[in-house]
XYZ file of C-alpha atoms in Angstrom:
769
model
C -48.805 18.200 10.852
C -51.071 20.068 13.428
C -49.096 22.396 15.878
C -48.178 21.554 18.954
C -50.185 22.880 22.066
C -48.290 25.762 23.763
C -46.873 25.145 27.085
C -47.781 28.262 28.580
C -49.721 31.260 27.952
C -48.420 33.812 25.786
C -46.756 36.288 27.988
C -47.616 39.352 25.772
C -49.664 40.150 22.569
C -47.754 40.891 19.599
C -48.959 44.468 19.713
C -47.838 45.040 23.094
C -44.185 43.857 22.435
C -41.809 46.052 24.217
C -39.010 48.543 23.347
C -41.514 49.141 20.291
C -39.486 51.990 18.645
C -37.651 53.021 14.738
C -34.775 51.049 14.858
C -33.592 53.592 12.369
C -33.090 55.765 15.472
C -31.097 53.405 17.351
C -27.844 54.991 16.373
C -28.922 58.417 17.042
C -30.243 57.390 20.639
C -26.877 55.576 21.298
C -25.169 58.852 20.200
C -27.372 60.504 22.629
C -26.559 58.421 25.743
C -22.936 58.172 25.020
C -22.324 62.129 24.444
C -19.583 63.440 22.123
C -17.069 60.984 23.366
C -14.091 61.449 20.361
C -13.878 58.438 18.076
C -10.788 56.560 17.237
C -11.618 56.794 13.767
C -8.240 57.595 11.520
C -8.077 60.562 9.581
C -9.688 60.127 5.972
C -6.656 60.800 3.993
C -3.062 60.775 5.352
C -0.525 63.487 4.514
C 2.041 61.764 2.585
C 4.166 63.702 0.138
C 3.941 62.452 -3.452
C 7.304 60.486 -3.380
C 5.890 58.533 -0.044
C 2.778 57.979 -1.786
C 4.383 56.319 -4.799
C 6.717 54.296 -2.822
C 3.533 53.098 -0.766
C 1.672 52.344 -3.537
C 4.657 50.159 -5.258
C 5.260 48.337 -1.707
C 1.772 47.573 -1.918
C 1.798 46.286 -5.629
C 4.413 43.877 -4.726
C 2.134 42.550 -1.826
C -0.346 41.932 -4.284
C 1.936 40.206 -6.778
C 2.840 37.697 -3.845
C -0.877 37.312 -3.529
C -1.106 36.005 -7.215
C -2.536 39.515 -8.792
C -0.915 41.610 -11.333
C 0.501 44.447 -10.510
C -0.704 46.498 -13.409
C -3.937 44.680 -14.435
C -6.769 42.893 -13.380
C -6.951 38.997 -13.129
C -8.910 37.389 -16.130
C -11.716 36.570 -13.698
C -11.970 39.795 -12.234
C -12.553 41.715 -15.306
C -16.083 40.189 -16.221
C -17.230 41.135 -12.417
C -16.239 44.642 -12.706
C -18.691 47.482 -13.891
C -17.563 48.288 -17.784
C -16.519 51.728 -16.863
C -13.860 50.501 -14.460
C -12.805 47.543 -16.506
C -12.087 49.732 -19.438
C -10.158 52.097 -17.386
C -8.541 50.292 -14.472
C -5.219 51.722 -13.417
C -7.151 53.524 -10.274
C -9.039 50.609 -9.352
C -5.625 48.530 -9.455
C -4.288 51.126 -7.149
C -7.254 50.713 -4.705
C -7.299 46.773 -5.025
C -3.502 46.597 -4.217
C -4.388 48.949 -1.280
C -6.768 46.818 0.225
C -5.102 43.512 -0.259
C -2.233 44.916 1.406
C -4.295 46.306 4.616
C -5.837 42.753 4.927
C -2.697 40.924 5.069
C -1.281 43.459 7.679
C -3.732 42.415 10.066
C -5.849 39.187 8.979
C -6.941 38.761 12.476
C -9.681 40.968 12.239
C -12.419 41.541 9.308
C -11.588 44.713 7.308
C -14.498 46.542 6.748
C -15.141 48.961 3.584
C -15.388 51.659 5.872
C -11.848 51.503 7.360
C -10.533 51.737 3.724
C -12.823 54.805 2.886
C -10.956 56.321 5.838
C -7.573 55.796 3.982
C -9.150 56.620 0.534
C -9.886 59.955 -1.081
C -13.683 60.511 -1.510
C -13.613 60.656 -5.163
C -12.430 56.883 -5.003
C -15.448 55.670 -3.117
C -16.914 53.942 -5.991
C -13.741 52.332 -6.450
C -13.559 50.711 -3.109
C -16.886 49.307 -3.173
C -16.058 47.885 -6.666
C -12.751 46.175 -5.291
C -13.877 45.553 -1.665
C -17.077 43.772 -2.775
C -14.627 41.739 -5.497
C -11.838 40.866 -2.928
C -14.449 39.602 -0.112
C -16.746 37.775 -2.304
C -13.963 35.968 -3.947
C -12.209 34.999 -0.763
C -9.229 37.111 -0.974
C -9.956 38.762 1.860
C -11.868 38.655 5.105
C -11.652 35.009 5.425
C -10.287 32.872 8.390
C -10.791 30.993 11.380
C -10.342 33.039 14.216
C -13.244 34.428 16.567
C -13.380 37.364 14.363
C -14.584 35.235 11.767
C -17.233 32.768 12.830
C -19.234 30.099 10.418
C -21.961 32.738 10.232
C -23.050 35.914 8.499
C -21.385 38.915 10.350
C -24.243 40.294 13.074
C -24.711 44.014 10.783
C -25.090 41.637 7.418
C -28.162 42.401 5.686
C -30.144 39.478 4.677
C -30.413 39.704 0.798
C -29.739 38.212 -2.378
C -29.227 34.168 -1.606
C -28.961 34.817 1.986
C -32.878 36.032 1.895
C -34.020 33.454 0.029
C -32.936 30.482 1.899
C -30.420 29.118 -0.829
C -29.089 25.717 0.317
C -25.912 23.762 -0.342
C -24.694 20.544 -0.136
C -20.946 19.964 0.434
C -19.554 16.443 -0.034
C -16.182 15.803 1.561
C -15.105 17.599 4.901
C -11.256 18.394 3.594
C -9.627 21.440 3.392
C -11.599 22.307 0.141
C -14.751 21.456 1.651
C -14.520 22.914 4.806
C -13.193 26.233 3.557
C -16.226 26.289 1.131
C -18.668 25.716 3.748
C -17.433 27.956 6.282
C -17.615 30.724 3.465
C -20.749 30.124 2.476
C -21.959 30.245 5.976
C -20.844 33.918 5.928
C -22.460 34.576 2.982
C -25.701 33.510 4.663
C -26.721 30.257 2.628
C -27.641 27.251 4.528
C -25.030 24.284 4.593
C -24.596 20.561 5.314
C -21.635 19.068 4.739
C -21.410 14.995 4.456
C -18.332 13.031 4.947
C -17.413 9.616 4.596
C -15.047 9.092 6.927
C -15.596 9.434 10.923
C -13.280 12.569 10.906
C -12.619 15.571 9.151
C -9.370 16.841 7.223
C -9.588 13.854 4.280
C -5.945 13.610 3.291
C -4.738 16.063 5.911
C -4.441 13.820 9.008
C -2.714 14.569 11.997
C -2.777 11.289 14.190
C -1.991 11.150 18.034
C 0.858 8.594 18.844
C 3.093 7.802 21.778
C 0.297 7.490 24.228
C -1.950 10.528 22.792
C 1.562 12.843 23.342
C 2.648 13.220 19.814
C 1.021 14.722 17.109
C 2.079 12.865 13.830
C 1.294 13.796 10.077
C 0.198 10.903 8.067
C -0.961 12.996 5.345
C -0.526 16.269 4.009
C 2.242 17.799 6.414
C 4.407 20.612 5.106
C 3.266 24.492 4.374
C 5.434 24.800 0.871
C 5.939 28.076 0.674
C 4.683 31.043 3.723
C 4.459 34.298 1.573
C 0.769 34.756 0.536
C -0.009 31.286 1.558
C -3.687 31.181 3.005
C -2.488 29.150 5.625
C -0.309 30.740 7.025
C -2.892 33.461 7.128
C -5.226 30.854 9.294
C -2.173 30.169 11.339
C -1.588 33.865 12.085
C -5.051 34.100 13.292
C -4.965 31.279 15.560
C -1.467 32.098 16.901
C 0.028 29.127 15.886
C 3.749 29.028 15.902
C 5.431 27.918 12.559
C 8.799 25.889 12.372
C 11.201 26.467 9.164
C 12.165 23.419 7.631
C 15.807 23.507 7.992
C 17.740 23.776 4.316
C 20.594 20.821 5.541
C 19.832 17.455 4.628
C 22.670 14.910 4.872
C 22.683 11.971 2.350
C 23.575 8.481 3.718
C 24.864 5.369 2.022
C 22.826 2.088 2.654
C 25.993 1.004 4.375
C 25.786 4.197 6.626
C 28.494 6.464 5.332
C 27.791 9.846 4.533
C 27.824 11.009 0.850
C 30.603 13.329 0.596
C 29.546 17.160 0.435
C 31.372 17.500 -2.929
C 30.012 14.838 -4.938
C 26.660 16.122 -3.209
C 26.737 19.317 -4.975
C 28.195 17.686 -7.701
C 24.966 15.592 -8.825
C 22.649 18.337 -7.333
C 24.188 20.529 -10.243
C 24.111 17.545 -12.834
C 20.053 16.846 -11.583
C 19.181 20.387 -12.163
C 21.279 20.645 -15.563
C 19.277 17.463 -16.560
C 15.904 19.376 -15.815
C 17.151 22.399 -17.749
C 18.108 20.532 -20.945
C 14.703 18.355 -20.513
C 13.015 22.082 -21.109
C 14.664 22.499 -23.825
C 13.892 19.029 -25.517
C 10.454 19.868 -25.058
C 10.536 23.121 -26.611
C 12.404 21.250 -29.411
C 10.380 18.666 -30.036
C 7.043 21.122 -30.098
C 4.099 19.111 -29.977
C 5.700 15.662 -30.137
C 6.577 16.253 -26.393
C 3.198 15.828 -25.364
C 3.787 11.830 -26.099
C 6.934 11.720 -24.299
C 7.378 11.265 -20.392
C 9.802 13.110 -18.290
C 11.218 9.667 -17.201
C 12.129 8.959 -20.910
C 13.502 12.694 -21.365
C 15.756 12.741 -18.720
C 17.192 9.517 -19.433
C 17.950 10.012 -22.796
C 19.701 12.978 -21.592
C 21.994 11.370 -19.467
C 22.802 8.954 -21.705
C 23.676 11.491 -23.928
C 25.947 13.501 -22.059
C 27.451 10.608 -20.446
C 26.653 11.738 -16.653
C 26.363 9.855 -13.093
C 27.975 6.732 -14.732
C 29.883 5.260 -11.113
C 27.540 3.553 -8.700
C 28.109 6.262 -6.111
C 27.006 9.363 -8.653
C 23.999 7.152 -9.603
C 22.708 6.369 -6.599
C 22.830 9.980 -5.551
C 21.023 10.915 -9.025
C 18.303 8.151 -7.998
C 17.910 10.087 -4.942
C 17.349 13.537 -6.513
C 14.767 11.391 -8.921
C 13.148 9.867 -6.095
C 12.627 13.321 -4.564
C 11.212 14.591 -7.671
C 8.739 11.744 -7.791
C 7.756 12.559 -4.205
C 7.187 16.221 -5.450
C 4.868 15.110 -7.971
C 3.410 11.916 -6.420
C 4.151 9.976 -9.483
C 6.366 8.050 -11.258
C 8.559 9.945 -13.864
C 7.582 7.548 -16.176
C 4.383 8.860 -16.071
C 4.673 12.484 -15.712
C 4.077 14.693 -18.798
C 7.663 15.998 -20.055
C 5.310 18.716 -22.080
C 3.610 19.756 -18.829
C 4.578 18.412 -15.927
C 5.660 21.823 -14.407
C 3.110 24.094 -15.490
C 2.763 25.279 -12.013
C 6.139 26.537 -11.480
C 5.335 30.263 -12.265
C 2.856 30.340 -9.328
C 4.945 28.810 -6.828
C 4.434 30.048 -3.102
C 8.021 31.801 -2.163
C 9.269 31.473 1.241
C 10.311 29.057 3.638
C 8.499 25.526 3.829
C 6.989 25.161 7.305
C 5.676 22.809 9.927
C 2.893 23.948 11.894
C 3.385 23.404 15.578
C 0.797 20.715 16.917
C -0.064 19.705 13.656
C -2.024 20.471 10.561
C -5.292 19.299 12.602
C -5.397 22.356 14.321
C -6.307 24.178 11.364
C -8.972 21.455 10.261
C -10.720 21.883 13.819
C -11.176 25.551 13.370
C -12.348 25.426 9.982
C -14.761 22.788 11.276
C -15.803 25.166 14.358
C -19.623 26.148 13.679
C -20.037 24.211 10.474
C -22.820 21.503 10.125
C -21.090 18.190 9.164
C -22.420 14.591 9.021
C -19.755 12.067 9.393
C -19.966 8.208 7.795
C -22.096 9.452 4.893
C -20.375 8.081 2.051
C -22.205 9.432 -0.962
C -23.003 7.208 -3.658
C -24.989 9.277 -6.172
C -25.415 12.715 -6.868
C -28.460 13.699 -9.137
C -28.620 17.320 -10.537
C -31.166 19.291 -12.554
C -32.853 22.308 -13.116
C -34.950 21.874 -9.777
C -32.096 21.266 -7.638
C -29.623 18.112 -6.510
C -30.680 15.247 -4.952
C -27.639 13.572 -2.986
C -27.619 9.872 -1.734
C -25.285 8.338 0.779
C -24.869 4.564 1.045
C -27.800 2.869 3.129
C -30.278 4.845 0.942
C -30.388 8.185 2.992
C -30.971 11.154 0.365
C -30.263 14.862 1.017
C -31.754 17.859 -1.452
C -30.507 20.822 -1.640
C -30.545 24.022 -4.305
C -26.870 22.977 -5.388
C -24.334 20.735 -4.351
C -20.008 21.157 -4.159
C -18.068 18.043 -4.869
C -14.790 18.059 -3.680
C -13.671 14.392 -3.110
C -10.079 13.610 -4.558
C -9.480 13.109 -7.994
C -9.107 8.904 -7.167
C -12.451 8.710 -6.537
C -13.755 10.575 -9.549
C -11.632 7.846 -11.218
C -12.840 5.009 -9.597
C -16.397 5.952 -10.703
C -17.621 5.084 -7.014
C -19.988 8.170 -7.281
C -22.642 8.419 -9.812
C -23.536 11.412 -11.593
C -27.244 11.598 -12.730
C -27.165 12.720 -15.588
C -23.493 11.904 -16.197
C -20.702 14.416 -16.372
C -19.787 16.022 -19.853
C -17.671 14.002 -21.959
C -15.113 16.789 -21.799
C -14.879 16.461 -17.932
C -14.719 12.542 -17.858
C -11.989 13.078 -20.470
C -9.834 15.296 -17.900
C -10.737 13.009 -14.935
C -9.332 10.007 -17.144
C -6.046 11.811 -18.405
C -4.940 13.354 -15.273
C -2.593 11.500 -12.830
C -3.300 10.489 -9.546
C -0.260 9.192 -7.702
C 1.048 7.915 -4.302
C 2.892 8.811 -1.477
C 3.282 6.510 1.741
C 4.874 6.834 5.171
C 6.052 5.009 8.094
C 5.517 7.180 10.950
C 7.702 6.523 14.298
C 7.340 7.806 17.852
C 10.491 7.019 19.973
C 11.009 7.345 23.871
C 14.137 9.763 22.816
C 15.611 11.673 20.192
C 18.819 9.506 18.996
C 19.453 11.550 15.526
C 21.061 14.861 14.940
C 18.352 17.814 16.556
C 19.745 20.416 14.053
C 18.107 18.942 11.060
C 14.524 18.613 10.058
C 15.565 16.118 6.902
C 17.984 13.617 5.943
C 18.222 11.245 2.811
C 18.983 7.539 2.088
C 20.318 6.180 -1.070
C 19.220 2.644 -2.584
C 21.783 0.082 -4.534
C 18.296 -0.555 -7.037
C 17.158 2.158 -9.053
C 13.339 0.594 -9.315
C 13.600 1.078 -5.384
C 15.124 4.597 -5.009
C 12.242 6.033 -3.585
C 12.107 3.328 -0.706
C 12.565 4.765 2.855
C 14.639 7.421 0.468
C 13.914 10.611 2.937
C 13.315 11.203 6.824
C 11.004 13.847 8.538
C 12.288 14.756 11.943
C 8.789 16.247 13.605
C 10.565 16.726 17.313
C 10.300 20.400 16.930
C 6.931 20.492 16.710
C 5.011 17.290 17.372
C 5.542 17.078 21.075
C 7.259 14.140 20.811
C 10.446 11.999 19.335
C 8.728 11.533 15.749
C 10.443 10.333 12.732
C 8.603 9.807 9.652
C 10.064 7.808 6.690
C 8.907 8.609 3.018
C 8.202 5.943 0.205
C 7.732 7.373 -3.278
C 7.361 6.481 -6.805
C 7.173 2.719 -7.892
C 8.415 1.947 -4.239
C 5.169 3.341 -2.883
C 2.959 1.173 -5.002
C 4.863 -1.754 -3.844
C 4.618 -0.736 -0.380
C 0.954 -1.229 -0.207
C 1.648 -4.986 -0.296
C 4.165 -5.141 2.250
C 3.373 -6.020 5.982
C 3.428 -3.297 8.440
C 5.820 -4.940 10.704
C 8.066 -6.157 7.610
C 8.188 -2.692 7.097
C 8.937 -1.256 9.993
C 11.974 -3.663 10.223
C 13.609 -2.228 7.065
C 13.530 1.187 8.226
C 14.771 0.155 11.717
C 17.501 -1.594 9.733
C 18.404 1.377 7.611
C 18.493 3.748 10.650
C 20.756 1.159 12.413
C 23.098 1.444 9.389
C 23.351 5.100 9.635
C 23.590 5.439 13.531
C 25.164 1.825 14.730
C 28.978 2.748 13.234
C 28.432 6.217 14.868
C 28.143 4.410 18.197
C 24.494 5.349 18.791
C 21.714 2.606 19.632
C 18.577 3.067 17.846
C 15.893 1.645 20.143
C 12.488 0.221 18.840
C 9.762 2.773 18.750
C 7.216 2.763 21.012
C 4.375 3.035 18.306
C 4.648 3.172 14.691
C 1.952 3.221 11.687
C 2.321 2.358 8.030
C -0.137 4.434 5.774
C -2.180 2.935 2.824
C -3.577 5.580 0.731
C -3.429 3.992 -2.365
C -5.967 1.366 -0.486
C -8.129 4.005 0.952
C -11.791 3.994 -0.499
C -12.011 7.706 0.343
C -8.988 9.034 -1.815
C -7.384 5.824 -3.634
C -3.914 7.815 -3.663
C -2.078 10.852 -2.404
C -2.339 14.086 -4.891
C -2.678 14.771 -8.452
C -0.321 15.263 -11.228
C 0.223 15.966 -14.946
C 0.432 12.343 -16.834
C 1.441 12.024 -20.273
C -1.160 13.463 -22.530
C -2.722 15.639 -19.991
C -1.836 19.141 -19.727
C -2.755 22.320 -16.991
C -6.139 23.138 -19.040
C -7.611 19.574 -17.547
C -7.207 21.379 -13.854
C -9.245 23.908 -14.981
C -11.911 21.648 -16.677
C -12.281 19.639 -13.335
C -13.226 23.046 -12.058
C -16.241 23.688 -14.233
C -19.484 24.109 -12.801
C -22.202 21.828 -14.214
C -25.360 24.020 -15.110
C -24.657 26.269 -11.624
C -25.843 23.040 -9.894
C -23.111 20.993 -9.641
C -19.567 22.529 -8.484
C -15.936 21.166 -7.909
C -13.363 21.773 -5.794
C -10.283 20.466 -4.219
C -6.492 20.362 -5.318
C -6.972 18.535 -8.672
C -9.202 21.549 -9.473
C -6.991 24.192 -9.210
C -4.551 24.953 -11.815
C -2.290 27.072 -10.434
C -1.284 25.359 -6.802
C -2.378 21.664 -7.687
C -1.159 18.760 -4.833
C -0.880 21.451 -2.169
C -3.047 22.254 0.914
C -3.168 25.642 0.262
C -4.384 24.975 -3.339
C -7.431 23.057 -1.768
C -8.106 25.649 0.837
C -7.984 28.555 -2.137
C -10.291 25.996 -4.734
C -12.881 25.759 -1.626
C -12.732 29.657 -1.351
C -13.004 29.855 -5.365
C -16.180 27.664 -5.341
C -18.085 29.375 -2.275
C -17.674 32.500 -4.615
C -19.504 30.673 -7.524
C -21.775 29.196 -5.744
C -23.197 32.733 -4.323
C -23.463 33.959 -7.757
C -25.093 31.030 -9.280
C -27.736 31.442 -6.291
C -28.383 34.859 -7.149
C -29.138 34.125 -10.657
C -31.632 31.463 -9.526
C -32.696 32.836 -6.288
C -35.796 34.117 -8.021
C -36.914 31.115 -9.720
C -39.527 29.108 -8.490
C -37.841 26.310 -6.418
C -39.403 23.189 -4.405
C -38.896 23.232 -1.052
C -35.622 20.825 0.457
C -35.014 19.021 3.068
C -32.695 21.700 4.744
C -35.017 23.732 7.111
C -34.938 27.515 6.624
C -33.322 29.847 9.361
C -36.935 31.099 10.829
C -37.534 33.723 13.240
C -37.782 32.622 16.431
C -41.350 32.394 17.955
C -42.905 35.307 20.035
C -41.304 35.719 23.365
C -38.583 33.517 22.947
C -35.918 36.666 22.952
C -37.304 37.651 26.300
C -37.173 34.141 27.737
C -33.623 34.213 26.844
C -32.780 36.972 29.293
C -35.066 36.143 32.158
C -32.502 33.971 33.156
C -29.135 35.320 31.754
C -25.921 33.613 32.150
C -24.175 36.842 33.373
C -25.694 39.960 34.119
C -23.870 43.443 35.509
C -25.476 47.130 35.675
C -27.477 47.653 32.192
C -25.863 44.407 30.778
C -26.944 40.809 30.552
C -25.572 38.027 28.481
C -26.520 34.481 27.515
C -24.315 32.308 25.531
C -24.288 28.987 22.981
C -21.849 26.650 24.979
C -22.115 23.901 27.287
C -19.343 25.359 29.515
C -19.897 28.590 30.328
C -16.212 29.919 30.908
C -15.242 28.961 27.504
C -13.853 32.405 26.444
C -14.797 31.642 22.773
C -18.501 30.772 23.343
C -20.762 33.217 21.029
C -23.707 34.532 22.740
C -26.147 37.714 22.595
C -26.052 40.579 24.738
C -28.729 42.783 25.979
C -28.145 46.353 26.997
C -30.973 48.290 28.772
C -31.456 51.931 28.530
C -33.993 54.258 29.845
C -35.838 56.605 28.071
C -38.035 59.774 29.295
C -41.504 59.871 27.638
C -44.051 62.426 28.287
C -47.790 61.347 28.006
C -50.830 63.027 28.297
C -53.937 62.134 29.833
C -56.129 60.088 28.062
C -59.492 62.367 28.410
C -57.230 65.712 28.280
C -58.395 67.768 25.084
C -55.976 70.899 25.086
C -57.775 74.161 24.349
C -57.282 76.325 21.826
C -56.503 79.234 24.072
C -53.730 77.111 26.141
C -50.702 78.598 25.313
C -48.670 77.421 28.454
C -48.561 73.871 28.731
C -49.971 72.435 32.137
C -47.680 69.998 33.924
C -50.853 68.503 35.754
C -51.783 67.686 32.046
C -48.669 65.472 31.185
C -46.926 62.483 33.169
C -43.601 61.515 33.174
C -42.665 57.942 32.122
C -39.740 56.303 32.310
C -39.438 53.754 29.854
C -36.827 50.663 29.240
C -35.654 49.825 25.885
C -33.434 47.195 24.766
C -30.405 46.758 22.568
C -28.946 43.544 21.688
C -25.488 42.283 20.073
C -23.564 39.346 19.345
C -20.292 38.733 21.333
C -18.091 36.144 22.960
C -17.682 35.302 26.496
C -14.193 37.034 26.193
C -15.668 40.341 25.539
C -18.325 39.972 27.941
C -15.487 39.322 30.576
C -13.745 42.291 29.745
C -16.777 44.541 30.214
C -17.392 43.057 33.540
C -13.716 43.250 34.591
C -13.668 46.834 33.396
C -13.149 49.770 35.987
C -15.682 52.050 33.844
C -19.179 52.702 35.174
C -22.026 51.297 32.500
C -21.732 54.364 30.129
C -18.073 53.887 29.909
C -18.584 49.957 29.041
C -21.043 50.852 26.612
C -18.203 52.798 25.011
C -16.062 49.974 25.138
C -18.212 47.747 23.886
C -19.390 49.609 20.682
C -15.487 51.671 19.990
C -13.222 49.695 20.904
C -14.411 46.333 20.451
C -16.520 47.236 17.401
C -19.444 45.569 18.566
C -22.650 46.619 16.171
C -25.665 47.223 18.392
C -29.141 46.083 16.785
C -33.016 46.623 17.623
C -35.138 43.783 18.724
C -36.622 43.233 14.982
C -32.723 42.970 13.703
C -31.972 40.685 16.427
C -34.842 38.181 15.724
C -34.311 38.184 11.961
C -30.349 38.131 11.914
C -29.660 36.260 15.200
C -32.325 33.288 14.783
C -29.716 30.268 14.412
C -27.724 31.885 17.386
C -31.242 31.963 19.574
C -31.799 28.350 18.844
C -28.415 27.549 19.631
C -28.410 29.478 22.857
C -31.675 27.182 23.808
C -30.148 23.813 22.702
C -26.914 24.762 25.069
C -28.909 25.541 27.660
C -31.198 22.639 27.619
C -27.722 20.477 27.200
C -26.399 22.212 30.508
C -29.341 21.099 32.318
C -29.173 17.915 31.535
C -25.500 17.615 32.705
C -26.743 19.203 35.885
C -28.774 16.302 36.630
C -27.753 13.902 39.508
C -26.161 10.858 37.440
C -25.750 8.490 40.637
C -28.922 7.227 42.162
C -29.788 5.391 45.465
C -31.778 2.532 44.706
C -33.741 1.689 47.708
C -34.544 -2.451 47.676
């Protein structure tokens, strides 16, 4: 294709580009302009006594432990990524690593640069800081998130090197928590990323629907943040300043006729239930390998009969409720769960309260989506992978090619075989797909005009006379504290969840209302019809074919590890069913995405120098000559020495990213062209020199909120520049670095400017006849 003709003459020749200067001198020039203003850097070492230092080290070790790190040893995946001399004697490294983790969790709203850690650690440990900070940042343990400080792009001061410099490209299949977390992290690493999503929305099995006239946020998929301590979802909520509501412990149980289960019986059967689980643990230890062939349900029932517990109808119904709750936790029938391994993830369980997110989990999803390129309604049917890269075919025949592909589809989709892999997945991986279980949980969500239930509880349970239906509407969640409306959700678990898929939604709603009226009618409370209701059908959804994974009889936790294995550093896998420590959780999905982003980055480094063909995703090219100057010829905001352009259709958006230009003057002494100084000329001749005031420009990436803060500052230009660099921590760049690092930003600003011009055109036309 021949190049398109220029629309206007080039304004300057390359040799006469403005602000031509050595960019290594930018900091010196800036310091000279600002003078010797005091820096806000903390002292390199805090003065602590030996006792205080030891206490601080122990506290930081406990924080690291809560994040899944051993107190006094390396992670298995950590050792091979460290230099040998550090891995062989890791004690000091571990102390530094724990210090970095604690520092990050103390304030996850802003990036934690290595320089800040260096200011608090003795200079003799600088090499350990470099190793620990590098590992934690690459593996997604620090410096991840969704706030304005963590855009889906490389940091402005990041040097393009490694996979970023080579233009390595990745296709991510699925825009759920795992896919979005991985894509966002890869974009921050500087790789080129495209996400393909089969649905018309992001989130996957995390789905917040707006019901009741779009007023109430209703969770139809993943809903509860299970354990807030060290939970990365809690980090995202903190970054977005989203409040969390603790799910209160009190959960009254009701008989089918509406009577409340007595506290004594409730506590008695709760003890029986936990004792049965304890005996099941002893049973599998006694049976050893034979336990691999027995289900948890079979083991519990044998023990119940052996000890003659829960013999009356009331006791049996209460015990059935606890068993239904266990099936809900595992999204599987007890008859399928492995006695040997069903609870293998218990040691890694996140501590702390279980919480609801105010306004719904979609707030996290939309934040993760910001800046990530996603193509919706692209159902992937085929993934080809080989030494030359990958090719992904969507329904309809559209083909996307890249260096690597990350598959984040649910285990149910892998089981269905709806995606063809070429070459076929390794046998041991196919075996893990078949062995692991993928269960079902369904919901009936209802929005009422007002709250008629007890506002002081978040959950209540209902017993069922039939054991086979123990999971039918057995638990109700109240979301009135966080949803913006009177929302109740009835859960359907176990065998009942499978049958629920066949029930007409109207029939299901009437059954739920009959239960509620049976509970509250005798109390004199009228239960109204809901203004809107929704019944989920996750088991019939072709984009998941179920809810979440569990360890079925014949499987083990090792199968999660097998699913997480990559194939020839080209095909990668993420999702809740690929993380052994946190399966069947939202935070597990997120962590698996961060894990795979690190693996892909390392794989890209290993292949970046190989001879690769060029793929569909275009490389980030340097903008054409004059593009940067053209942008600032009509700035969106200007005052003093500052001018700004923003990448947003709405200029008043405080989170709109953009570029700032700072215009500074430099004095030059130029001699006339024909002036040749004589050898005996000892005094400068003023007439032989010409004073020239030349303007040069520095650039930075900023947000509109930062620009407004500068404009509203009472400082002069010099004070504003100090505010920008020191208080706001903005890194200034020269012309060349801006064109190289911010090429995507420049293109985005140009596109936003075109969109604004289109919107400014008159929409109503007077047509004369």
